mmCIF file of C-alpha atoms in Angstrom:
data_model
loop_
_atom_site.group_PDB
_atom_site.id
_atom_site.type_symbol
_atom_site.label_atom_id
_atom_site.label_comp_id
_atom_site.label_asym_id
_atom_site.label_seq_id
_atom_site.Cartn_x
_atom_site.Cartn_y
_atom_site.Cartn_z
ATOM 1 C CA LYS A 144 -0.498 -19.862 2.887
ATOM 2 C CA ASN A 145 0.220 -16.135 2.711
ATOM 3 C CA GLU A 146 3.735 -15.185 3.771
ATOM 4 C CA VAL A 147 2.282 -12.315 5.832
ATOM 5 C CA GLU A 148 -0.651 -13.108 8.118
ATOM 6 C CA GLN A 149 -2.695 -10.631 10.127
ATOM 7 C CA SER A 150 -5.083 -11.152 12.989
ATOM 8 C CA PRO A 151 -7.803 -10.504 13.682
ATOM 9 C CA GLN A 152 -9.443 -9.932 10.295
ATOM 10 C CA ASN A 153 -12.174 -7.842 11.899
ATOM 11 C CA LEU A 154 -12.186 -6.065 15.231
ATOM 12 C CA THR A 155 -14.957 -4.046 16.855
ATOM 13 C CA ALA A 156 -14.261 -2.202 20.105
ATOM 14 C CA GLN A 157 -15.674 0.543 22.281
ATOM 15 C CA GLU A 158 -14.183 4.008 22.251
ATOM 16 C CA GLY A 159 -11.300 4.252 24.707
ATOM 17 C CA GLU A 160 -10.258 0.608 24.503
ATOM 18 C CA PHE A 161 -6.679 -0.488 23.930
ATOM 19 C CA ILE A 162 -6.361 -2.108 20.507
ATOM 20 C CA THR A 163 -3.822 -4.679 19.333
ATOM 21 C CA ILE A 164 -3.448 -5.906 15.765
ATOM 22 C CA ASN A 165 -0.973 -8.688 15.078
ATOM 23 C CA CYS A 166 1.154 -9.502 12.065
ATOM 24 C CA SER A 167 3.280 -12.604 11.590
ATOM 25 C CA TYR A 168 5.458 -13.512 8.657
ATOM 26 C CA SER A 169 7.093 -16.725 7.540
ATOM 27 C CA VAL A 170 10.164 -15.469 5.665
ATOM 28 C CA GLY A 171 13.131 -13.321 6.592
ATOM 29 C CA ILE A 172 12.374 -9.672 6.035
ATOM 30 C CA SER A 173 14.275 -6.428 5.530
ATOM 31 C CA ALA A 174 11.576 -4.113 6.880
ATOM 32 C CA LEU A 175 7.893 -4.037 7.744
ATOM 33 C CA HIS A 176 5.238 -1.414 6.979
ATOM 34 C CA TRP A 177 2.038 -0.614 8.825
ATOM 35 C CA LEU A 178 -0.474 1.181 6.613
ATOM 36 C CA GLN A 179 -3.888 2.697 7.289
ATOM 37 C CA GLN A 180 -6.783 3.025 4.863
ATOM 38 C CA HIS A 181 -10.028 4.769 5.781
ATOM 39 C CA PRO A 182 -13.197 3.628 3.971
ATOM 40 C CA GLY A 183 -13.149 4.944 0.409
ATOM 41 C CA GLY A 184 -9.929 6.731 1.186
ATOM 42 C CA GLY A 185 -6.279 6.794 0.441
ATOM 43 C CA ILE A 186 -3.464 4.807 1.994
ATOM 44 C CA VAL A 187 -1.277 6.325 4.656
ATOM 45 C CA SER A 188 2.004 4.986 5.976
ATOM 46 C CA LEU A 189 1.912 4.739 9.764
ATOM 47 C CA PHE A 190 5.241 3.062 10.481
ATOM 48 C CA MET A 191 8.245 1.508 8.811
ATOM 49 C CA LEU A 192 10.102 -0.861 11.150
ATOM 50 C CA SER A 193 13.164 -3.023 10.921
ATOM 51 C CA SER A 194 13.689 -3.492 14.660
ATOM 52 C CA GLY A 195 12.403 -2.469 18.071
ATOM 53 C CA LYS A 196 9.532 -0.109 18.680
ATOM 54 C CA LYS A 197 8.174 3.173 17.301
ATOM 55 C CA LYS A 198 5.518 5.540 18.646
ATOM 56 C CA HIS A 199 3.485 8.271 16.975
ATOM 57 C CA GLY A 200 0.900 9.848 19.242
ATOM 58 C CA ARG A 201 -1.526 7.107 20.335
ATOM 59 C CA LEU A 202 -0.066 4.539 17.948
ATOM 60 C CA ILE A 203 2.740 2.152 18.855
ATOM 61 C CA ALA A 204 4.342 -0.457 16.597
ATOM 62 C CA THR A 205 6.703 -3.175 17.706
ATOM 63 C CA ILE A 206 8.615 -5.851 15.857
ATOM 64 C CA ASN A 207 10.416 -8.975 17.052
ATOM 65 C CA ILE A 208 12.649 -10.141 14.233
ATOM 66 C CA GLN A 209 13.535 -13.494 15.872
ATOM 67 C CA GLU A 210 9.891 -14.393 16.446
ATOM 68 C CA LYS A 211 8.842 -13.025 13.022
ATOM 69 C CA HIS A 212 6.074 -10.974 14.601
ATOM 70 C CA SER A 213 4.926 -7.360 14.707
ATOM 71 C CA SER A 214 2.110 -5.656 16.563
ATOM 72 C CA LEU A 215 0.272 -2.383 16.110
ATOM 73 C CA HIS A 216 -1.272 -0.910 19.255
ATOM 74 C CA ILE A 217 -3.737 1.951 19.546
ATOM 75 C CA THR A 218 -4.209 3.510 22.962
ATOM 76 C CA ALA A 219 -7.400 5.376 23.936
ATOM 77 C CA SER A 220 -9.094 4.363 20.675
ATOM 78 C CA HIS A 221 -11.424 6.828 18.973
ATOM 79 C CA PRO A 222 -14.069 6.409 16.251
ATOM 80 C CA ARG A 223 -11.754 8.192 13.798
ATOM 81 C CA ASP A 224 -9.368 5.227 14.185
ATOM 82 C CA SER A 225 -11.934 3.112 12.330
ATOM 83 C CA ALA A 226 -10.099 1.974 9.213
ATOM 84 C CA VAL A 227 -8.385 -0.992 7.613
ATOM 85 C CA TYR A 228 -4.879 -1.564 8.944
ATOM 86 C CA ILE A 229 -2.469 -3.344 6.640
ATOM 87 C CA CYS A 230 0.789 -5.022 7.496
ATOM 88 C CA ALA A 231 3.265 -5.396 4.618
ATOM 89 C CA ALA A 232 6.825 -6.694 4.561
ATOM 90 C CA TYR A 233 9.848 -6.539 2.297
ATOM 91 C CA PRO A 234 11.286 -10.076 2.017
ATOM 92 C CA ASN A 235 15.059 -10.356 2.284
ATOM 93 C CA PHE A 236 15.070 -11.809 -1.226
ATOM 94 C CA GLY A 237 13.318 -9.737 -3.864
ATOM 95 C CA ASN A 238 13.036 -6.808 -1.492
ATOM 96 C CA GLU A 239 11.981 -4.331 -4.122
ATOM 97 C CA LYS A 240 8.370 -5.370 -3.539
ATOM 98 C CA LEU A 241 6.068 -5.511 -0.535
ATOM 99 C CA THR A 242 4.220 -8.660 0.472
ATOM 100 C CA PHE A 243 0.873 -7.569 1.910
ATOM 101 C CA GLY A 244 -1.190 -9.030 4.716
ATOM 102 C CA THR A 245 -4.932 -9.322 4.234
ATOM 103 C CA GLY A 246 -5.718 -6.349 6.435
ATOM 104 C CA THR A 247 -7.617 -5.851 9.699
ATOM 105 C CA ARG A 248 -10.876 -3.929 9.606
ATOM 106 C CA LEU A 249 -11.171 -1.950 12.841
ATOM 107 C CA THR A 250 -14.438 -0.367 13.952
ATOM 108 C CA ILE A 251 -14.524 1.811 17.061
ATOM 109 C CA ILE A 252 -18.001 2.378 18.489
ATOM 110 C CA PRO A 253 -18.651 5.682 20.325
ATOM 111 C CA ASN B 105 6.476 18.914 -1.364
ATOM 112 C CA ALA B 106 3.332 17.686 -3.115
ATOM 113 C CA GLY B 107 4.416 14.084 -2.514
ATOM 114 C CA VAL B 108 2.827 11.624 -4.949
ATOM 115 C CA THR B 109 0.157 13.036 -7.233
ATOM 116 C CA GLN B 110 -2.163 11.110 -9.533
ATOM 117 C CA THR B 111 -4.474 12.209 -12.306
ATOM 118 C CA PRO B 112 -7.288 11.833 -13.017
ATOM 119 C CA LYS B 113 -9.149 11.198 -9.741
ATOM 120 C CA PHE B 114 -12.065 9.506 -11.482
ATOM 121 C CA ARG B 115 -12.612 8.153 -14.966
ATOM 122 C CA ILE B 116 -15.266 6.154 -16.781
ATOM 123 C CA LEU B 117 -14.107 4.232 -19.840
ATOM 124 C CA LYS B 118 -16.015 2.259 -22.396
ATOM 125 C CA ILE B 119 -14.882 -1.274 -23.177
ATOM 126 C CA GLY B 120 -12.034 -1.177 -25.684
ATOM 127 C CA GLN B 121 -10.968 2.387 -24.970
ATOM 128 C CA SER B 122 -7.446 3.219 -23.825
ATOM 129 C CA MET B 123 -6.127 5.696 -21.312
ATOM 130 C CA THR B 124 -3.050 6.700 -19.378
ATOM 131 C CA LEU B 125 -3.042 7.156 -15.606
ATOM 132 C CA GLN B 126 -0.498 9.756 -14.595
ATOM 133 C CA CYS B 127 1.710 9.542 -11.509
ATOM 134 C CA THR B 128 4.308 12.087 -10.441
ATOM 135 C CA GLN B 129 6.462 12.336 -7.324
ATOM 136 C CA ASP B 130 8.651 15.226 -6.253
ATOM 137 C CA MET B 131 10.724 13.420 -3.621
ATOM 138 C CA ASN B 132 13.451 12.183 -5.986
ATOM 139 C CA HIS B 133 12.640 8.555 -5.143
ATOM 140 C CA ASN B 134 14.066 5.894 -7.412
ATOM 141 C CA TYR B 135 11.462 3.246 -6.637
ATOM 142 C CA MET B 136 7.903 3.649 -7.902
ATOM 143 C CA TYR B 137 4.943 1.281 -7.944
ATOM 144 C CA TRP B 138 1.501 0.835 -9.452
ATOM 145 C CA TYR B 139 -1.125 -1.094 -7.484
ATOM 146 C CA ARG B 140 -4.745 -1.889 -8.073
ATOM 147 C CA GLN B 141 -7.340 -2.434 -5.375
ATOM 148 C CA ASP B 142 -10.569 -4.162 -6.305
ATOM 149 C CA PRO B 143 -13.660 -3.495 -4.152
ATOM 150 C CA GLY B 144 -13.247 -5.009 -0.701
ATOM 151 C CA MET B 145 -9.877 -6.503 -1.576
ATOM 152 C CA GLY B 146 -6.223 -5.856 -0.889
ATOM 153 C CA LEU B 147 -3.559 -4.227 -3.005
ATOM 154 C CA LYS B 148 -2.071 -6.054 -5.963
ATOM 155 C CA LEU B 149 1.130 -4.942 -7.664
ATOM 156 C CA ILE B 150 0.817 -4.241 -11.383
ATOM 157 C CA TYR B 151 4.262 -2.878 -12.298
ATOM 158 C CA TYR B 152 7.164 -1.304 -10.516
ATOM 159 C CA SER B 153 10.315 0.613 -11.373
ATOM 160 C CA VAL B 154 13.658 0.804 -9.552
ATOM 161 C CA GLY B 155 14.812 3.847 -11.494
ATOM 162 C CA ALA B 156 14.454 5.786 -14.715
ATOM 163 C CA GLY B 157 14.500 3.437 -17.672
ATOM 164 C CA ILE B 158 13.955 0.277 -15.576
ATOM 165 C CA THR B 159 10.563 -1.349 -15.101
ATOM 166 C CA ASP B 160 9.390 -4.814 -14.122
ATOM 167 C CA LYS B 161 6.151 -6.771 -13.862
ATOM 168 C CA GLY B 162 4.279 -7.347 -10.647
ATOM 169 C CA GLU B 163 1.530 -9.879 -9.906
ATOM 170 C CA VAL B 164 -1.115 -8.620 -12.360
ATOM 171 C CA PRO B 165 0.555 -6.905 -15.360
ATOM 172 C CA ASN B 166 -1.723 -8.192 -18.131
ATOM 173 C CA GLY B 167 -3.583 -5.412 -19.920
ATOM 174 C CA TYR B 168 -1.211 -2.700 -18.718
ATOM 175 C CA ASN B 169 2.009 -1.063 -19.814
ATOM 176 C CA VAL B 170 4.368 1.363 -18.114
ATOM 177 C CA SER B 171 7.308 3.562 -18.930
ATOM 178 C CA ARG B 172 9.769 5.486 -16.763
ATOM 179 C CA SER B 173 11.625 8.074 -18.755
ATOM 180 C CA THR B 174 12.241 10.383 -15.765
ATOM 181 C CA THR B 175 12.676 9.901 -12.019
ATOM 182 C CA GLU B 176 9.521 11.938 -11.363
ATOM 183 C CA ASP B 177 6.971 10.310 -13.668
ATOM 184 C CA PHE B 178 5.630 6.777 -13.891
ATOM 185 C CA PRO B 179 2.572 6.623 -16.160
ATOM 186 C CA LEU B 180 0.391 3.522 -16.431
ATOM 187 C CA ARG B 181 -1.186 2.769 -19.780
ATOM 188 C CA LEU B 182 -4.386 0.729 -20.161
ATOM 189 C CA GLU B 183 -4.910 -0.632 -23.649
ATOM 190 C CA LEU B 184 -8.289 -2.029 -24.706
ATOM 191 C CA ALA B 185 -10.020 -1.512 -21.376
ATOM 192 C CA ALA B 186 -12.083 -4.403 -20.010
ATOM 193 C CA PRO B 187 -14.680 -4.502 -17.173
ATOM 194 C CA SER B 188 -12.180 -6.565 -15.136
ATOM 195 C CA GLN B 189 -9.982 -3.456 -14.959
ATOM 196 C CA THR B 190 -12.604 -1.576 -12.936
ATOM 197 C CA SER B 191 -10.665 -0.798 -9.804
ATOM 198 C CA VAL B 192 -8.939 1.889 -7.777
ATOM 199 C CA TYR B 193 -5.383 2.452 -8.909
ATOM 200 C CA PHE B 194 -2.713 3.651 -6.491
ATOM 201 C CA CYS B 195 0.728 4.870 -7.373
ATOM 202 C CA ALA B 196 3.463 4.903 -4.737
ATOM 203 C CA SER B 197 7.099 5.841 -4.399
ATOM 204 C CA ARG B 198 9.645 4.506 -1.918
ATOM 205 C CA ASP B 199 12.425 6.265 -0.085
ATOM 206 C CA ARG B 200 15.817 4.787 0.804
ATOM 207 C CA TYR B 201 14.458 3.662 4.189
ATOM 208 C CA TYR B 202 11.913 1.412 2.455
ATOM 209 C CA GLU B 203 8.911 3.614 3.340
ATOM 210 C CA GLN B 204 6.293 3.856 0.618
ATOM 211 C CA TYR B 205 4.279 7.015 -0.012
ATOM 212 C CA PHE B 206 0.970 6.561 -1.766
ATOM 213 C CA GLY B 207 -0.881 8.854 -4.120
ATOM 214 C CA PRO B 208 -4.599 9.594 -3.594
ATOM 215 C CA GLY B 209 -5.726 7.018 -6.140
ATOM 216 C CA THR B 210 -7.612 6.971 -9.425
ATOM 217 C CA ARG B 211 -11.069 5.390 -9.412
ATOM 218 C CA LEU B 212 -11.648 3.754 -12.803
ATOM 219 C CA THR B 213 -14.887 2.249 -14.064
ATOM 220 C CA VAL B 214 -15.009 0.330 -17.335
ATOM 221 C CA THR B 215 -18.522 -0.213 -18.745
#
């Protein structure tokens, strides 16, 4: 079982819908990353979280350390949000390296 | 700031050839990483470095070597290229708040 689990694996939604991607982890962590990768493209850091909530434009990320859970929300989704979203965490032990989730492939239909 | 830069962007190698993938960052980050991403798959850590002169293996180090003589540069060496090393290679650096910054990637094909 992967230490970092994401759901859903695939998500298709209509433009304008509110999107939620979930990430749960089984070990104590120092910090958690949300990354975005467009098809054939590079990898962009969206958020780095160790507690609470962060917001950039239409994107919101939350983390609940006690429940070992993080969510990425996209409001007013747009076709350009279509990408793979990756959750990755630094374990408390061996925290030089990220443990990656399997990714969520999001497709937004116009 | 250029951030993390990688060269080349694309490369085709014949089986048995060697090459070095270059990675440079101008953010004075101590931590640097090399990942590979096979088609349709996630990122796998090849090697990482916590500072100049210090490197360590990741999940998939076989067939690769690294060095870190300066804070800025973290080259990845492929010796005796094999078709299994066909992949996209990403270099990243990490700031003191744990955030990783990725380079644009090198797409390598070994035939």
